[in-house]
Amino acid sequence: MTAIAIDGPAGAGKSTIARAVAQKLGYLYVDTGALYRAIGLAVFEQGDDTADPDVVIPALKQIKVELRFIDGEQRVFLNGRDVSADIRRNEISMAASNVSAIPAVREFLFELQRSFAKNNHVVMDGRDIGTVVLPHAQVKIFLTASAEERARRRFEELTQKGQQVDYDTLLAEVRQRDYNDSHRAVAPLKQADDAILADTTGNRMEESIEQILKIVEKRLCDVI
Ligand code: DC
């Protein structure tokens, strides 16, 4: 099986690019952030503090997260309920980042993530795919862009969905999430030694997709 790992901070364009690469190659696209978001949503909906391990860890016993692929599109289920739209709410981003810092949460999701790569050719995106989840992935990309540009993209995405957001607040949230994700003790966001760095600042999305497809195709030719 072939695995392509795409890691990087929030808003670098990982999901759009990973989806396009998967489509081009006929691979399964797995968005691992959705799993952390589902757990963040579950704890948030209980009205609990998503950063408190003493409430998050016991809550895991009542949580079943599944990914189902319908016409190649990933849907996320929390205890049998399709939460694919709910997990995209802006307040769930920080909830996901909070729960993802708890080692028991990462362990809880580890095998599930690995199982997709065992049975399918995958493009998997996240924060620790190339470093921890799939350290033997044939292609690893670390995708990034400036915090300002990532906040601006997020602003456009959420505004288009009709959510009321403020650019400066989003920028502060992007920076806070970068800090959380890269400073946690377990599996922090960092570039794997053998990952290729791609900075998409200033690119149009189609340009970034082209850039990454070229890298992936060249790398696959070299390694397979
Ligand atoms: O990619 P995203 O914004 O949907 O991810 C939500 C949060 O989940 C992110 O802030 C950090 C966490 N995450 C993680 O810790 N490891 C992953 N492989 C994917 C996401």
PDB file of C-alpha atoms and ligand atoms in Angstrom:
ATOM      1  CA  MET A   1       0.000   0.000   0.000  1.00  0.00           C
ATOM      2  CA  THR A   2       1.173   3.526  -0.723  1.00  0.00           C
ATOM      3  CA  ALA A   3       0.739   6.369   1.740  1.00  0.00           C
ATOM      4  CA  ILE A   4       1.112  10.088   1.241  1.00  0.00           C
ATOM      5  CA  ALA A   5       1.304  12.129   4.448  1.00  0.00           C
ATOM      6  CA  ILE A   6       0.463  15.832   4.368  1.00  0.00           C
ATOM      7  CA  ASP A   7       1.052  17.679   7.622  1.00  0.00           C
ATOM      8  CA  GLY A   8       1.078  21.337   8.530  1.00  0.00           C
ATOM      9  CA  PRO A   9      -0.657  24.063  10.492  1.00  0.00           C
ATOM     10  CA  ALA A  10      -4.348  24.950  10.276  1.00  0.00           C
ATOM     11  CA  GLY A  11      -5.352  26.746   7.100  1.00  0.00           C
ATOM     12  CA  ALA A  12      -2.329  25.892   4.967  1.00  0.00           C
ATOM     13  CA  GLY A  13      -4.653  24.282   2.413  1.00  0.00           C
ATOM     14  CA  LYS A  14      -3.987  20.671   3.439  1.00  0.00           C
ATOM     15  CA  SER A  15      -7.505  19.341   2.978  1.00  0.00           C
ATOM     16  CA  THR A  16      -8.151  20.889  -0.440  1.00  0.00           C
ATOM     17  CA  ILE A  17      -4.762  19.812  -1.716  1.00  0.00           C
ATOM     18  CA  ALA A  18      -4.909  16.325  -0.173  1.00  0.00           C
ATOM     19  CA  ARG A  19      -8.370  15.766  -1.636  1.00  0.00           C
ATOM     20  CA  ALA A  20      -7.179  16.826  -5.102  1.00  0.00           C
ATOM     21  CA  VAL A  21      -4.099  14.582  -4.920  1.00  0.00           C
ATOM     22  CA  ALA A  22      -6.220  11.635  -3.769  1.00  0.00           C
ATOM     23  CA  GLN A  23      -8.677  12.193  -6.580  1.00  0.00           C
ATOM     24  CA  LYS A  24      -5.929  12.387  -9.188  1.00  0.00           C
ATOM     25  CA  LEU A  25      -4.272   9.176  -7.989  1.00  0.00           C
ATOM     26  CA  GLY A  26      -7.452   7.285  -7.091  1.00  0.00           C
ATOM     27  CA  TYR A  27      -6.377   7.062  -3.436  1.00  0.00           C
ATOM     28  CA  LEU A  28      -8.540   7.354  -0.331  1.00  0.00           C
ATOM     29  CA  TYR A  29      -8.389  10.793   1.301  1.00  0.00           C
ATOM     30  CA  VAL A  30      -8.399  10.649   5.107  1.00  0.00           C
ATOM     31  CA  ASP A  31      -8.749  13.909   7.057  1.00  0.00           C
ATOM     32  CA  THR A  32      -7.525  13.030  10.549  1.00  0.00           C
ATOM     33  CA  GLY A  33      -8.356  16.444  12.026  1.00  0.00           C
ATOM     34  CA  ALA A  34     -12.011  15.437  11.721  1.00  0.00           C
ATOM     35  CA  LEU A  35     -11.441  12.708  14.344  1.00  0.00           C
ATOM     36  CA  TYR A  36     -10.054  15.186  16.887  1.00  0.00           C
ATOM     37  CA  ARG A  37     -12.883  17.552  16.001  1.00  0.00           C
ATOM     38  CA  ALA A  38     -15.472  14.821  16.704  1.00  0.00           C
ATOM     39  CA  ILE A  39     -14.025  14.274  20.181  1.00  0.00           C
ATOM     40  CA  GLY A  40     -13.820  18.041  20.756  1.00  0.00           C
ATOM     41  CA  LEU A  41     -17.473  18.318  19.712  1.00  0.00           C
ATOM     42  CA  ALA A  42     -18.569  15.526  22.055  1.00  0.00           C
ATOM     43  CA  VAL A  43     -16.914  17.163  25.081  1.00  0.00           C
ATOM     44  CA  PHE A  44     -18.042  20.664  24.045  1.00  0.00           C
ATOM     45  CA  GLU A  45     -21.659  19.512  23.714  1.00  0.00           C
ATOM     46  CA  GLN A  46     -21.513  18.042  27.218  1.00  0.00           C
ATOM     47  CA  GLY A  47     -20.663  21.581  28.357  1.00  0.00           C
ATOM     48  CA  ASP A  48     -17.301  20.427  29.706  1.00  0.00           C
ATOM     49  CA  ASP A  49     -13.854  22.015  29.535  1.00  0.00           C
ATOM     50  CA  THR A  50     -12.194  20.523  26.451  1.00  0.00           C
ATOM     51  CA  ALA A  51      -8.728  21.219  27.885  1.00  0.00           C
ATOM     52  CA  ASP A  52      -9.296  19.278  31.122  1.00  0.00           C
ATOM     53  CA  PRO A  53      -7.934  15.710  30.940  1.00  0.00           C
ATOM     54  CA  ASP A  54      -9.961  14.775  34.025  1.00  0.00           C
ATOM     55  CA  VAL A  55     -13.195  15.230  32.109  1.00  0.00           C
ATOM     56  CA  VAL A  56     -11.990  14.363  28.592  1.00  0.00           C
ATOM     57  CA  ILE A  57     -10.414  10.998  29.465  1.00  0.00           C
ATOM     58  CA  PRO A  58     -13.515   9.526  31.211  1.00  0.00           C
ATOM     59  CA  ALA A  59     -15.682  10.909  28.374  1.00  0.00           C
ATOM     60  CA  LEU A  60     -13.760   8.736  25.874  1.00  0.00           C
ATOM     61  CA  LYS A  61     -15.528   5.662  27.293  1.00  0.00           C
ATOM     62  CA  GLN A  62     -18.836   6.971  25.945  1.00  0.00           C
ATOM     63  CA  ILE A  63     -17.430   8.047  22.579  1.00  0.00           C
ATOM     64  CA  LYS A  64     -17.372   6.040  19.374  1.00  0.00           C
ATOM     65  CA  VAL A  65     -15.902   7.836  16.361  1.00  0.00           C
ATOM     66  CA  GLU A  66     -16.091   6.363  12.887  1.00  0.00           C
ATOM     67  CA  LEU A  67     -15.182   7.477   9.403  1.00  0.00           C
ATOM     68  CA  ARG A  68     -17.366   6.228   6.574  1.00  0.00           C
ATOM     69  CA  PHE A  69     -16.595   6.861   2.936  1.00  0.00           C
ATOM     70  CA  ILE A  70     -19.586   7.627   0.774  1.00  0.00           C
ATOM     71  CA  ASP A  71     -18.720   8.028  -2.941  1.00  0.00           C
ATOM     72  CA  GLY A  72     -15.124   8.550  -1.838  1.00  0.00           C
ATOM     73  CA  GLU A  73     -16.094  11.435   0.492  1.00  0.00           C
ATOM     74  CA  GLN A  74     -15.306  11.094   4.170  1.00  0.00           C
ATOM     75  CA  ARG A  75     -18.189  11.432   6.640  1.00  0.00           C
ATOM     76  CA  VAL A  76     -17.584  11.498  10.380  1.00  0.00           C
ATOM     77  CA  PHE A  77     -19.886   9.742  12.828  1.00  0.00           C
ATOM     78  CA  LEU A  78     -20.022  10.358  16.553  1.00  0.00           C
ATOM     79  CA  ASN A  79     -21.926   7.576  18.316  1.00  0.00           C
ATOM     80  CA  GLY A  80     -23.744   6.830  15.066  1.00  0.00           C
ATOM     81  CA  ARG A  81     -24.678  10.478  14.340  1.00  0.00           C
ATOM     82  CA  ASP A  82     -23.289  12.171  11.230  1.00  0.00           C
ATOM     83  CA  VAL A  83     -21.414  15.189  12.619  1.00  0.00           C
ATOM     84  CA  SER A  84     -19.531  16.071   9.405  1.00  0.00           C
ATOM     85  CA  ALA A  85     -21.049  19.584   9.341  1.00  0.00           C
ATOM     86  CA  ASP A  86     -21.115  20.242  13.116  1.00  0.00           C
ATOM     87  CA  ILE A  87     -17.383  19.623  13.532  1.00  0.00           C
ATOM     88  CA  ARG A  88     -16.634  22.499  11.138  1.00  0.00           C
ATOM     89  CA  ARG A  89     -18.101  25.114  13.492  1.00  0.00           C
ATOM     90  CA  ASN A  90     -15.464  27.663  14.424  1.00  0.00           C
ATOM     91  CA  GLU A  91     -15.645  27.026  18.187  1.00  0.00           C
ATOM     92  CA  ILE A  92     -14.922  23.349  17.566  1.00  0.00           C
ATOM     93  CA  SER A  93     -11.487  24.200  16.104  1.00  0.00           C
ATOM     94  CA  MET A  94     -10.116  25.202  19.488  1.00  0.00           C
ATOM     95  CA  ALA A  95     -11.966  22.336  21.211  1.00  0.00           C
ATOM     96  CA  ALA A  96     -10.225  19.906  18.822  1.00  0.00           C
ATOM     97  CA  SER A  97      -6.848  21.507  19.440  1.00  0.00           C
ATOM     98  CA  ASN A  98      -7.433  21.258  23.209  1.00  0.00           C
ATOM     99  CA  VAL A  99      -8.408  17.575  23.258  1.00  0.00           C
ATOM    100  CA  SER A 100      -5.615  16.711  20.818  1.00  0.00           C
ATOM    101  CA  ALA A 101      -3.012  17.739  23.407  1.00  0.00           C
ATOM    102  CA  ILE A 102      -4.186  14.935  25.732  1.00  0.00           C
ATOM    103  CA  PRO A 103      -2.074  11.791  25.113  1.00  0.00           C
ATOM    104  CA  ALA A 104      -4.999   9.416  25.871  1.00  0.00           C
ATOM    105  CA  VAL A 105      -6.990  11.050  23.063  1.00  0.00           C
ATOM    106  CA  ARG A 106      -4.133  10.532  20.611  1.00  0.00           C
ATOM    107  CA  GLU A 107      -3.838   6.871  21.653  1.00  0.00           C
ATOM    108  CA  PHE A 108      -7.597   6.471  21.316  1.00  0.00           C
ATOM    109  CA  LEU A 109      -7.394   7.527  17.631  1.00  0.00           C
ATOM    110  CA  PHE A 110      -4.072   5.967  16.692  1.00  0.00           C
ATOM    111  CA  GLU A 111      -5.124   2.499  15.489  1.00  0.00           C
ATOM    112  CA  LEU A 112      -8.149   3.827  13.652  1.00  0.00           C
ATOM    113  CA  GLN A 113      -5.917   6.125  11.594  1.00  0.00           C
ATOM    114  CA  ARG A 114      -3.395   3.365  10.911  1.00  0.00           C
ATOM    115  CA  SER A 115      -6.076   0.911   9.826  1.00  0.00           C
ATOM    116  CA  PHE A 116      -7.008   3.032   6.802  1.00  0.00           C
ATOM    117  CA  ALA A 117      -3.440   2.949   5.527  1.00  0.00           C
ATOM    118  CA  LYS A 118      -3.232  -0.814   6.032  1.00  0.00           C
ATOM    119  CA  ASN A 119      -6.074  -1.532   3.647  1.00  0.00           C
ATOM    120  CA  ASN A 120      -5.988   1.371   1.186  1.00  0.00           C
ATOM    121  CA  HIS A 121      -3.671   3.605  -0.760  1.00  0.00           C
ATOM    122  CA  VAL A 122      -4.146   6.837   1.162  1.00  0.00           C
ATOM    123  CA  VAL A 123      -3.507  10.527   1.228  1.00  0.00           C
ATOM    124  CA  MET A 124      -3.769  11.373   4.914  1.00  0.00           C
ATOM    125  CA  ASP A 125      -3.568  14.869   6.331  1.00  0.00           C
ATOM    126  CA  GLY A 126      -3.038  16.068   9.883  1.00  0.00           C
ATOM    127  CA  ARG A 127      -0.263  17.239  12.189  1.00  0.00           C
ATOM    128  CA  ASP A 128       1.685  14.070  13.034  1.00  0.00           C
ATOM    129  CA  ILE A 129       1.028  11.763  10.086  1.00  0.00           C
ATOM    130  CA  GLY A 130       4.592  11.780   8.728  1.00  0.00           C
ATOM    131  CA  THR A 131       6.177  11.779  12.189  1.00  0.00           C
ATOM    132  CA  VAL A 132       4.008   9.366  14.212  1.00  0.00           C
ATOM    133  CA  VAL A 133       0.998   7.798  12.492  1.00  0.00           C
ATOM    134  CA  LEU A 134       2.631   6.750   9.198  1.00  0.00           C
ATOM    135  CA  PRO A 135       6.375   7.196   9.687  1.00  0.00           C
ATOM    136  CA  HIS A 136       7.006   4.926   6.671  1.00  0.00           C
ATOM    137  CA  ALA A 137       4.817   6.906   4.273  1.00  0.00           C
ATOM    138  CA  GLN A 138       6.399   6.927   0.811  1.00  0.00           C
ATOM    139  CA  VAL A 139       5.760  10.652   0.394  1.00  0.00           C
ATOM    140  CA  LYS A 140       5.711  13.255   3.161  1.00  0.00           C
ATOM    141  CA  ILE A 141       4.838  16.876   2.640  1.00  0.00           C
ATOM    142  CA  PHE A 142       4.901  19.648   5.201  1.00  0.00           C
ATOM    143  CA  LEU A 143       2.568  22.327   3.956  1.00  0.00           C
ATOM    144  CA  THR A 144       2.631  25.805   5.395  1.00  0.00           C
ATOM    145  CA  ALA A 145       1.709  29.452   4.731  1.00  0.00           C
ATOM    146  CA  SER A 146       1.964  32.675   6.738  1.00  0.00           C
ATOM    147  CA  ALA A 147      -0.444  33.048   9.691  1.00  0.00           C
ATOM    148  CA  GLU A 148      -2.000  36.164   8.080  1.00  0.00           C
ATOM    149  CA  GLU A 149      -2.723  34.340   4.855  1.00  0.00           C
ATOM    150  CA  ARG A 150      -4.163  31.321   6.685  1.00  0.00           C
ATOM    151  CA  ALA A 151      -6.441  33.584   8.754  1.00  0.00           C
ATOM    152  CA  ARG A 152      -7.575  35.366   5.605  1.00  0.00           C
ATOM    153  CA  ARG A 153      -8.433  32.036   3.899  1.00  0.00           C
ATOM    154  CA  ARG A 154     -10.338  30.921   6.987  1.00  0.00           C
ATOM    155  CA  PHE A 155     -12.190  34.250   7.063  1.00  0.00           C
ATOM    156  CA  GLU A 156     -13.315  33.760   3.460  1.00  0.00           C
ATOM    157  CA  GLU A 157     -14.300  30.137   4.031  1.00  0.00           C
ATOM    158  CA  LEU A 158     -16.394  30.871   7.129  1.00  0.00           C
ATOM    159  CA  THR A 159     -17.954  34.036   5.698  1.00  0.00           C
ATOM    160  CA  GLN A 160     -18.999  32.075   2.625  1.00  0.00           C
ATOM    161  CA  LYS A 161     -20.688  29.552   4.911  1.00  0.00           C
ATOM    162  CA  GLY A 162     -22.614  32.437   6.477  1.00  0.00           C
ATOM    163  CA  GLN A 163     -20.735  32.396   9.808  1.00  0.00           C
ATOM    164  CA  GLN A 164     -20.123  35.789  11.441  1.00  0.00           C
ATOM    165  CA  VAL A 165     -16.392  36.113  12.103  1.00  0.00           C
ATOM    166  CA  ASP A 166     -13.838  38.829  12.669  1.00  0.00           C
ATOM    167  CA  TYR A 167     -10.439  38.682  10.887  1.00  0.00           C
ATOM    168  CA  ASP A 168      -8.355  39.793  13.888  1.00  0.00           C
ATOM    169  CA  THR A 169     -10.029  37.222  16.130  1.00  0.00           C
ATOM    170  CA  LEU A 170      -9.360  34.505  13.543  1.00  0.00           C
ATOM    171  CA  LEU A 171      -5.711  35.559  13.260  1.00  0.00           C
ATOM    172  CA  ALA A 172      -5.328  35.377  17.048  1.00  0.00           C
ATOM    173  CA  GLU A 173      -6.983  31.918  16.994  1.00  0.00           C
ATOM    174  CA  VAL A 174      -4.700  30.693  14.196  1.00  0.00           C
ATOM    175  CA  ARG A 175      -1.652  31.800  16.196  1.00  0.00           C
ATOM    176  CA  GLN A 176      -2.989  30.246  19.395  1.00  0.00           C
ATOM    177  CA  ARG A 177      -3.717  26.961  17.622  1.00  0.00           C
ATOM    178  CA  ASP A 178      -0.258  26.929  16.005  1.00  0.00           C
ATOM    179  CA  TYR A 179       1.244  27.442  19.434  1.00  0.00           C
ATOM    180  CA  ASN A 180      -0.884  24.717  21.070  1.00  0.00           C
ATOM    181  CA  ASP A 181      -0.346  22.227  18.250  1.00  0.00           C
ATOM    182  CA  SER A 182       3.416  22.711  18.080  1.00  0.00           C
ATOM    183  CA  HIS A 183       4.123  22.910  21.823  1.00  0.00           C
ATOM    184  CA  ARG A 184       2.160  19.932  23.152  1.00  0.00           C
ATOM    185  CA  ALA A 185       4.268  17.207  24.739  1.00  0.00           C
ATOM    186  CA  VAL A 186       3.050  14.307  22.577  1.00  0.00           C
ATOM    187  CA  ALA A 187       3.233  14.231  18.768  1.00  0.00           C
ATOM    188  CA  PRO A 188       3.579  17.994  18.308  1.00  0.00           C
ATOM    189  CA  LEU A 189       3.191  19.604  14.915  1.00  0.00           C
ATOM    190  CA  LYS A 190       6.629  19.525  13.335  1.00  0.00           C
ATOM    191  CA  GLN A 191       8.163  18.772   9.991  1.00  0.00           C
ATOM    192  CA  ALA A 192       9.421  15.183   9.665  1.00  0.00           C
ATOM    193  CA  ASP A 193      13.125  14.982   8.782  1.00  0.00           C
ATOM    194  CA  ASP A 194      12.290  13.381   5.455  1.00  0.00           C
ATOM    195  CA  ALA A 195       9.325  15.634   4.581  1.00  0.00           C
ATOM    196  CA  ILE A 196       9.382  18.098   1.722  1.00  0.00           C
ATOM    197  CA  LEU A 197       8.530  21.654   2.783  1.00  0.00           C
ATOM    198  CA  ALA A 198       5.997  23.523   0.637  1.00  0.00           C
ATOM    199  CA  ASP A 199       5.050  27.105   1.449  1.00  0.00           C
ATOM    200  CA  THR A 200       1.804  28.157  -0.238  1.00  0.00           C
ATOM    201  CA  THR A 201       1.875  31.833   0.811  1.00  0.00           C
ATOM    202  CA  GLY A 202       0.866  34.009  -2.112  1.00  0.00           C
ATOM    203  CA  ASN A 203      -0.214  31.063  -4.295  1.00  0.00           C
ATOM    204  CA  ARG A 204      -3.632  30.580  -5.743  1.00  0.00           C
ATOM    205  CA  MET A 205      -5.090  27.239  -4.672  1.00  0.00           C
ATOM    206  CA  GLU A 206      -4.762  25.772  -8.188  1.00  0.00           C
ATOM    207  CA  GLU A 207      -1.062  26.681  -8.187  1.00  0.00           C
ATOM    208  CA  SER A 208      -0.526  24.955  -4.848  1.00  0.00           C
ATOM    209  CA  ILE A 209      -2.350  21.846  -6.072  1.00  0.00           C
ATOM    210  CA  GLU A 210      -0.148  21.735  -9.180  1.00  0.00           C
ATOM    211  CA  GLN A 211       2.987  22.261  -7.094  1.00  0.00           C
ATOM    212  CA  ILE A 212       2.132  19.435  -4.706  1.00  0.00           C
ATOM    213  CA  LEU A 213       1.012  17.061  -7.460  1.00  0.00           C
ATOM    214  CA  LYS A 214       4.388  17.531  -9.162  1.00  0.00           C
ATOM    215  CA  ILE A 215       6.244  16.792  -5.931  1.00  0.00           C
ATOM    216  CA  VAL A 216       4.116  13.713  -5.241  1.00  0.00           C
ATOM    217  CA  GLU A 217       4.398  12.291  -8.759  1.00  0.00           C
ATOM    218  CA  LYS A 218       8.157  12.770  -8.841  1.00  0.00           C
ATOM    219  CA  ARG A 219       8.579  11.212  -5.434  1.00  0.00           C
ATOM    220  CA  LEU A 220       6.380   8.234  -6.295  1.00  0.00           C
ATOM    221  CA  CYS A 221       8.454   7.631  -9.436  1.00  0.00           C
ATOM    222  CA  ASP A 222      11.617   7.664  -7.322  1.00  0.00           C
ATOM    223  CA  VAL A 223      10.394   5.343  -4.569  1.00  0.00           C
ATOM    224  CA  ILE A 224       8.083   2.852  -6.260  1.00  0.00           C
TER     225      ILE A 224
HETATM  226  O1   DC B   1      -6.831  19.921  10.671  1.00  0.00           O
HETATM  227  P1   DC B   1      -7.905  20.459  11.645  1.00  0.00           P
HETATM  228  O2   DC B   1      -7.877  21.936  11.798  1.00  0.00           O
HETATM  229  O3   DC B   1      -9.260  19.939  11.302  1.00  0.00           O
HETATM  230  O4   DC B   1      -7.501  19.808  13.061  1.00  0.00           O
HETATM  231  C1   DC B   1      -8.169  20.144  14.246  1.00  0.00           C
HETATM  232  C2   DC B   1      -7.226  19.986  15.426  1.00  0.00           C
HETATM  233  O5   DC B   1      -6.917  18.593  15.600  1.00  0.00           O
HETATM  234  C3   DC B   1      -5.882  20.683  15.296  1.00  0.00           C
HETATM  235  O6   DC B   1      -5.865  21.944  15.935  1.00  0.00           O
HETATM  236  C4   DC B   1      -4.900  19.758  15.943  1.00  0.00           C
HETATM  237  C5   DC B   1      -5.571  18.425  15.972  1.00  0.00           C
HETATM  238  N1   DC B   1      -4.949  17.427  15.111  1.00  0.00           N
HETATM  239  C6   DC B   1      -3.901  16.712  15.614  1.00  0.00           C
HETATM  240  O7   DC B   1      -3.471  16.983  16.733  1.00  0.00           O
HETATM  241  N2   DC B   1      -3.340  15.710  14.894  1.00  0.00           N
HETATM  242  C7   DC B   1      -3.786  15.416  13.663  1.00  0.00           C
HETATM  243  N3   DC B   1      -3.230  14.415  12.982  1.00  0.00           N
HETATM  244  C8   DC B   1      -4.856  16.162  13.106  1.00  0.00           C
HETATM  245  C9   DC B   1      -5.409  17.183  13.853  1.00  0.00           C
END
